[in-house]
Amino acid sequence: MTNRRWLRAFTLLALLIVLILFIIFQGIETQLKAAGAAGGVIELELAFSAERAATLIQAWPAGGSDLARRALWLDFLFIVGYAGGLTALLVQLAASPRLTSWAPALRRLTPLPLIAGALDILENICLLAVVATMPSAGPLSLLAGVFASVKFALVGIALLAVLLAGAWSLRRESRTGAGG
């Protein structure tokens, strides 16, 4: 299998992992918010304080902490999906003949999803400790919030680059296809 085919196959597998886990996460979030809680795991990621984290966790229904732990452990697989998939997409776009002028920028952005994934791992470790040690989580909620914020920013930049480069490539293809 050539590198290009391997990258495409990996990208599709990563997308499948992301989609399946996204559906699972939506179910967990719904269960956590079912008792009228102000938020689920995503809000916990951005709590930034032990007090806010404690308020969220205490509002979850019975078994909510177990659900949150399950989501955090599944998130390690989600990281492989989004970080690997976005990196593979950026590599493929940088190699596209229609995007030669974009290639240097796309290559420079390639590490961003991997850095985001590393930050997500650190965030998950902090949040697992927060859920386990509530109400005395100390500065872990703040650390998790910082890791999550930077992670979301890096993923956003990578996604924006993929969308813009993909749109540019499709535009060029449609122009060449219509003229040829």
PDB file of C-alpha atoms in Angstrom:
ATOM      1  CA  MET A   1       0.000   0.000   0.000  1.00  0.00           C
ATOM      2  CA  THR A   2       1.434   3.380  -0.970  1.00  0.00           C
ATOM      3  CA  ASN A   3       1.895   6.172   1.557  1.00  0.00           C
ATOM      4  CA  ARG A   4      -0.932   8.154  -0.042  1.00  0.00           C
ATOM      5  CA  ARG A   5      -3.368   5.222   0.192  1.00  0.00           C
ATOM      6  CA  TRP A   6      -2.272   4.500   3.757  1.00  0.00           C
ATOM      7  CA  LEU A   7      -2.859   8.139   4.738  1.00  0.00           C
ATOM      8  CA  ARG A   8      -6.328   8.112   3.159  1.00  0.00           C
ATOM      9  CA  ALA A   9      -7.222   4.869   4.935  1.00  0.00           C
ATOM     10  CA  PHE A  10      -5.924   6.209   8.252  1.00  0.00           C
ATOM     11  CA  THR A  11      -7.847   9.463   7.767  1.00  0.00           C
ATOM     12  CA  LEU A  12     -11.086   7.558   7.137  1.00  0.00           C
ATOM     13  CA  LEU A  13     -10.504   5.344  10.177  1.00  0.00           C
ATOM     14  CA  ALA A  14      -9.773   8.419  12.307  1.00  0.00           C
ATOM     15  CA  LEU A  15     -12.955  10.094  11.064  1.00  0.00           C
ATOM     16  CA  LEU A  16     -14.947   6.958  11.908  1.00  0.00           C
ATOM     17  CA  ILE A  17     -13.473   6.894  15.432  1.00  0.00           C
ATOM     18  CA  VAL A  18     -14.325  10.573  15.918  1.00  0.00           C
ATOM     19  CA  LEU A  19     -17.906  10.138  14.677  1.00  0.00           C
ATOM     20  CA  ILE A  20     -18.643   7.056  16.790  1.00  0.00           C
ATOM     21  CA  LEU A  21     -17.157   8.567  19.935  1.00  0.00           C
ATOM     22  CA  PHE A  22     -18.899  11.875  19.307  1.00  0.00           C
ATOM     23  CA  ILE A  23     -22.243  10.046  19.351  1.00  0.00           C
ATOM     24  CA  ILE A  24     -21.263   8.227  22.559  1.00  0.00           C
ATOM     25  CA  PHE A  25     -20.143  11.503  24.169  1.00  0.00           C
ATOM     26  CA  GLN A  26     -23.450  13.147  23.254  1.00  0.00           C
ATOM     27  CA  GLY A  27     -25.270  10.351  25.082  1.00  0.00           C
ATOM     28  CA  ILE A  28     -23.088  10.779  28.163  1.00  0.00           C
ATOM     29  CA  GLU A  29     -23.542  14.565  28.128  1.00  0.00           C
ATOM     30  CA  THR A  30     -27.324  14.104  27.909  1.00  0.00           C
ATOM     31  CA  GLN A  31     -27.293  11.736  30.889  1.00  0.00           C
ATOM     32  CA  LEU A  32     -25.147  14.103  32.950  1.00  0.00           C
ATOM     33  CA  LYS A  33     -27.450  17.040  32.225  1.00  0.00           C
ATOM     34  CA  ALA A  34     -30.650  14.983  32.737  1.00  0.00           C
ATOM     35  CA  ALA A  35     -30.937  15.955  36.401  1.00  0.00           C
ATOM     36  CA  GLY A  36     -30.816  19.640  35.501  1.00  0.00           C
ATOM     37  CA  ALA A  37     -27.050  19.950  35.888  1.00  0.00           C
ATOM     38  CA  ALA A  38     -25.508  23.089  34.416  1.00  0.00           C
ATOM     39  CA  GLY A  39     -23.118  21.050  32.327  1.00  0.00           C
ATOM     40  CA  GLY A  40     -21.284  17.868  31.584  1.00  0.00           C
ATOM     41  CA  VAL A  41     -17.697  16.938  30.860  1.00  0.00           C
ATOM     42  CA  ILE A  42     -17.101  19.778  28.400  1.00  0.00           C
ATOM     43  CA  GLU A  43     -18.151  22.335  31.001  1.00  0.00           C
ATOM     44  CA  LEU A  44     -15.926  20.520  33.512  1.00  0.00           C
ATOM     45  CA  GLU A  45     -13.004  20.913  31.094  1.00  0.00           C
ATOM     46  CA  LEU A  46     -13.513  24.677  31.199  1.00  0.00           C
ATOM     47  CA  ALA A  47     -14.462  25.042  34.881  1.00  0.00           C
ATOM     48  CA  PHE A  48     -11.108  26.693  35.735  1.00  0.00           C
ATOM     49  CA  SER A  49     -11.764  26.430  39.479  1.00  0.00           C
ATOM     50  CA  ALA A  50     -12.298  23.698  42.046  1.00  0.00           C
ATOM     51  CA  GLU A  51     -15.458  25.463  43.219  1.00  0.00           C
ATOM     52  CA  ARG A  52     -17.023  25.524  39.741  1.00  0.00           C
ATOM     53  CA  ALA A  53     -15.974  21.902  39.137  1.00  0.00           C
ATOM     54  CA  ALA A  54     -17.506  20.850  42.461  1.00  0.00           C
ATOM     55  CA  THR A  55     -20.759  22.621  41.594  1.00  0.00           C
ATOM     56  CA  LEU A  56     -20.950  20.785  38.269  1.00  0.00           C
ATOM     57  CA  ILE A  57     -20.091  17.377  39.701  1.00  0.00           C
ATOM     58  CA  GLN A  58     -22.501  17.691  42.633  1.00  0.00           C
ATOM     59  CA  ALA A  59     -25.354  18.552  40.240  1.00  0.00           C
ATOM     60  CA  TRP A  60     -24.839  15.389  38.194  1.00  0.00           C
ATOM     61  CA  PRO A  61     -27.283  12.528  38.742  1.00  0.00           C
ATOM     62  CA  ALA A  62     -26.289   9.423  40.719  1.00  0.00           C
ATOM     63  CA  GLY A  63     -23.468   7.694  38.869  1.00  0.00           C
ATOM     64  CA  GLY A  64     -22.503  10.921  37.107  1.00  0.00           C
ATOM     65  CA  SER A  65     -18.897  10.733  38.228  1.00  0.00           C
ATOM     66  CA  ASP A  66     -18.654   7.224  36.792  1.00  0.00           C
ATOM     67  CA  LEU A  67     -20.082   8.446  33.478  1.00  0.00           C
ATOM     68  CA  ALA A  68     -17.603  11.330  33.429  1.00  0.00           C
ATOM     69  CA  ARG A  69     -14.701   8.960  34.120  1.00  0.00           C
ATOM     70  CA  ARG A  70     -15.879   6.699  31.285  1.00  0.00           C
ATOM     71  CA  ALA A  71     -16.024   9.700  28.936  1.00  0.00           C
ATOM     72  CA  LEU A  72     -12.538  10.815  29.980  1.00  0.00           C
ATOM     73  CA  TRP A  73     -11.076   7.350  29.374  1.00  0.00           C
ATOM     74  CA  LEU A  74     -12.819   7.138  25.977  1.00  0.00           C
ATOM     75  CA  ASP A  75     -11.415  10.567  25.183  1.00  0.00           C
ATOM     76  CA  PHE A  76      -7.939   9.029  24.946  1.00  0.00           C
ATOM     77  CA  LEU A  77      -9.154   7.128  21.864  1.00  0.00           C
ATOM     78  CA  PHE A  78     -10.905  10.277  20.607  1.00  0.00           C
ATOM     79  CA  ILE A  79      -7.529  12.062  20.792  1.00  0.00           C
ATOM     80  CA  VAL A  80      -6.015   9.474  18.459  1.00  0.00           C
ATOM     81  CA  GLY A  81      -8.901  10.074  16.063  1.00  0.00           C
ATOM     82  CA  TYR A  82      -8.915  13.859  15.913  1.00  0.00           C
ATOM     83  CA  ALA A  83      -5.185  14.502  16.341  1.00  0.00           C
ATOM     84  CA  GLY A  84      -4.166  11.755  13.948  1.00  0.00           C
ATOM     85  CA  GLY A  85      -6.908  12.528  11.462  1.00  0.00           C
ATOM     86  CA  LEU A  86      -6.259  16.269  11.352  1.00  0.00           C
ATOM     87  CA  THR A  87      -2.521  15.695  11.036  1.00  0.00           C
ATOM     88  CA  ALA A  88      -3.079  13.244   8.179  1.00  0.00           C
ATOM     89  CA  LEU A  89      -5.418  15.708   6.435  1.00  0.00           C
ATOM     90  CA  LEU A  90      -2.869  18.512   6.728  1.00  0.00           C
ATOM     91  CA  VAL A  91      -0.122  16.251   5.331  1.00  0.00           C
ATOM     92  CA  GLN A  92      -2.331  15.230   2.403  1.00  0.00           C
ATOM     93  CA  LEU A  93      -3.343  18.804   1.648  1.00  0.00           C
ATOM     94  CA  ALA A  94       0.278  19.978   1.808  1.00  0.00           C
ATOM     95  CA  ALA A  95       1.163  17.310  -0.779  1.00  0.00           C
ATOM     96  CA  SER A  96      -1.660  18.270  -3.150  1.00  0.00           C
ATOM     97  CA  PRO A  97      -0.496  19.629  -6.515  1.00  0.00           C
ATOM     98  CA  ARG A  98      -3.423  22.098  -6.448  1.00  0.00           C
ATOM     99  CA  LEU A  99      -2.144  23.603  -3.194  1.00  0.00           C
ATOM    100  CA  THR A 100       1.541  24.186  -3.883  1.00  0.00           C
ATOM    101  CA  SER A 101       1.314  27.806  -2.720  1.00  0.00           C
ATOM    102  CA  TRP A 102      -0.341  26.622   0.525  1.00  0.00           C
ATOM    103  CA  ALA A 103       2.091  23.761   1.169  1.00  0.00           C
ATOM    104  CA  PRO A 104       4.630  25.619   3.366  1.00  0.00           C
ATOM    105  CA  ALA A 105       1.921  26.979   5.669  1.00  0.00           C
ATOM    106  CA  LEU A 106       0.134  23.632   5.841  1.00  0.00           C
ATOM    107  CA  ARG A 107       3.391  21.861   6.719  1.00  0.00           C
ATOM    108  CA  ARG A 108       4.027  24.375   9.524  1.00  0.00           C
ATOM    109  CA  LEU A 109       0.526  23.742  10.904  1.00  0.00           C
ATOM    110  CA  THR A 110       0.902  19.941  10.829  1.00  0.00           C
ATOM    111  CA  PRO A 111       2.193  19.667  14.448  1.00  0.00           C
ATOM    112  CA  LEU A 112      -0.760  21.631  15.903  1.00  0.00           C
ATOM    113  CA  PRO A 113      -3.189  18.688  16.211  1.00  0.00           C
ATOM    114  CA  LEU A 114      -0.470  16.572  17.829  1.00  0.00           C
ATOM    115  CA  ILE A 115       0.306  19.323  20.341  1.00  0.00           C
ATOM    116  CA  ALA A 116      -3.444  19.650  20.988  1.00  0.00           C
ATOM    117  CA  GLY A 117      -3.609  15.897  21.573  1.00  0.00           C
ATOM    118  CA  ALA A 118      -0.754  16.062  24.085  1.00  0.00           C
ATOM    119  CA  LEU A 119      -2.520  18.895  25.912  1.00  0.00           C
ATOM    120  CA  ASP A 120      -5.739  16.871  25.858  1.00  0.00           C
ATOM    121  CA  ILE A 121      -3.927  13.958  27.528  1.00  0.00           C
ATOM    122  CA  LEU A 122      -2.691  16.282  30.284  1.00  0.00           C
ATOM    123  CA  GLU A 123      -6.183  17.751  30.605  1.00  0.00           C
ATOM    124  CA  ASN A 124      -7.736  14.269  30.947  1.00  0.00           C
ATOM    125  CA  ILE A 125      -5.232  13.315  33.655  1.00  0.00           C
ATOM    126  CA  CYS A 126      -6.124  16.476  35.572  1.00  0.00           C
ATOM    127  CA  LEU A 127      -9.862  15.900  35.153  1.00  0.00           C
ATOM    128  CA  LEU A 128      -9.673  12.254  36.229  1.00  0.00           C
ATOM    129  CA  ALA A 129      -7.983  13.493  39.401  1.00  0.00           C
ATOM    130  CA  VAL A 130     -10.575  16.262  39.832  1.00  0.00           C
ATOM    131  CA  VAL A 131     -13.469  13.799  39.598  1.00  0.00           C
ATOM    132  CA  ALA A 132     -11.727  11.383  41.981  1.00  0.00           C
ATOM    133  CA  THR A 133     -10.741  13.954  44.615  1.00  0.00           C
ATOM    134  CA  MET A 134     -13.721  16.311  44.666  1.00  0.00           C
ATOM    135  CA  PRO A 135     -14.173  18.609  46.521  1.00  0.00           C
ATOM    136  CA  SER A 136     -10.443  19.027  47.204  1.00  0.00           C
ATOM    137  CA  ALA A 137      -9.125  19.180  43.634  1.00  0.00           C
ATOM    138  CA  GLY A 138      -6.803  22.129  44.243  1.00  0.00           C
ATOM    139  CA  PRO A 139      -5.342  23.779  41.116  1.00  0.00           C
ATOM    140  CA  LEU A 140      -6.127  20.821  38.826  1.00  0.00           C
ATOM    141  CA  SER A 141      -9.306  22.441  37.492  1.00  0.00           C
ATOM    142  CA  LEU A 142      -7.354  25.550  36.549  1.00  0.00           C
ATOM    143  CA  LEU A 143      -4.679  23.460  34.802  1.00  0.00           C
ATOM    144  CA  ALA A 144      -7.325  21.429  32.969  1.00  0.00           C
ATOM    145  CA  GLY A 145      -9.014  24.656  31.840  1.00  0.00           C
ATOM    146  CA  VAL A 146      -5.767  26.100  30.508  1.00  0.00           C
ATOM    147  CA  PHE A 147      -4.892  22.844  28.705  1.00  0.00           C
ATOM    148  CA  ALA A 148      -8.426  22.646  27.260  1.00  0.00           C
ATOM    149  CA  SER A 149      -8.438  26.278  26.086  1.00  0.00           C
ATOM    150  CA  VAL A 150      -5.127  25.968  24.262  1.00  0.00           C
ATOM    151  CA  LYS A 151      -6.191  22.579  22.847  1.00  0.00           C
ATOM    152  CA  PHE A 152      -9.437  24.015  21.461  1.00  0.00           C
ATOM    153  CA  ALA A 153      -7.561  26.956  19.918  1.00  0.00           C
ATOM    154  CA  LEU A 154      -5.000  24.701  18.214  1.00  0.00           C
ATOM    155  CA  VAL A 155      -7.679  22.333  16.905  1.00  0.00           C
ATOM    156  CA  GLY A 156      -9.662  25.339  15.668  1.00  0.00           C
ATOM    157  CA  ILE A 157      -6.666  26.698  13.756  1.00  0.00           C
ATOM    158  CA  ALA A 158      -5.973  23.276  12.206  1.00  0.00           C
ATOM    159  CA  LEU A 159      -9.641  22.804  11.249  1.00  0.00           C
ATOM    160  CA  LEU A 160      -9.809  26.266   9.733  1.00  0.00           C
ATOM    161  CA  ALA A 161      -6.682  25.551   7.680  1.00  0.00           C
ATOM    162  CA  VAL A 162      -8.146  22.235   6.466  1.00  0.00           C
ATOM    163  CA  LEU A 163     -11.445  23.874   5.526  1.00  0.00           C
ATOM    164  CA  LEU A 164      -9.831  26.827   3.741  1.00  0.00           C
ATOM    165  CA  ALA A 165      -7.277  24.695   1.888  1.00  0.00           C
ATOM    166  CA  GLY A 166      -9.950  22.150   0.968  1.00  0.00           C
ATOM    167  CA  ALA A 167     -12.260  24.878  -0.342  1.00  0.00           C
ATOM    168  CA  TRP A 168      -9.401  26.446  -2.298  1.00  0.00           C
ATOM    169  CA  SER A 169      -8.503  23.065  -3.786  1.00  0.00           C
ATOM    170  CA  LEU A 170     -12.118  22.370  -4.794  1.00  0.00           C
ATOM    171  CA  ARG A 171     -12.403  25.823  -6.295  1.00  0.00           C
ATOM    172  CA  ARG A 172      -9.266  25.294  -8.357  1.00  0.00           C
ATOM    173  CA  GLU A 173     -10.478  21.862  -9.423  1.00  0.00           C
ATOM    174  CA  SER A 174     -13.848  23.210 -10.553  1.00  0.00           C
ATOM    175  CA  ARG A 175     -12.140  26.000 -12.522  1.00  0.00           C
ATOM    176  CA  THR A 176      -9.769  23.556 -14.229  1.00  0.00           C
ATOM    177  CA  GLY A 177     -12.523  21.023 -14.848  1.00  0.00           C
ATOM    178  CA  ALA A 178     -14.836  23.652 -16.359  1.00  0.00           C
ATOM    179  CA  GLY A 179     -12.108  25.051 -18.603  1.00  0.00           C
ATOM    180  CA  GLY A 180     -10.685  21.721 -19.765  1.00  0.00           C
TER     181      GLY A 180
END
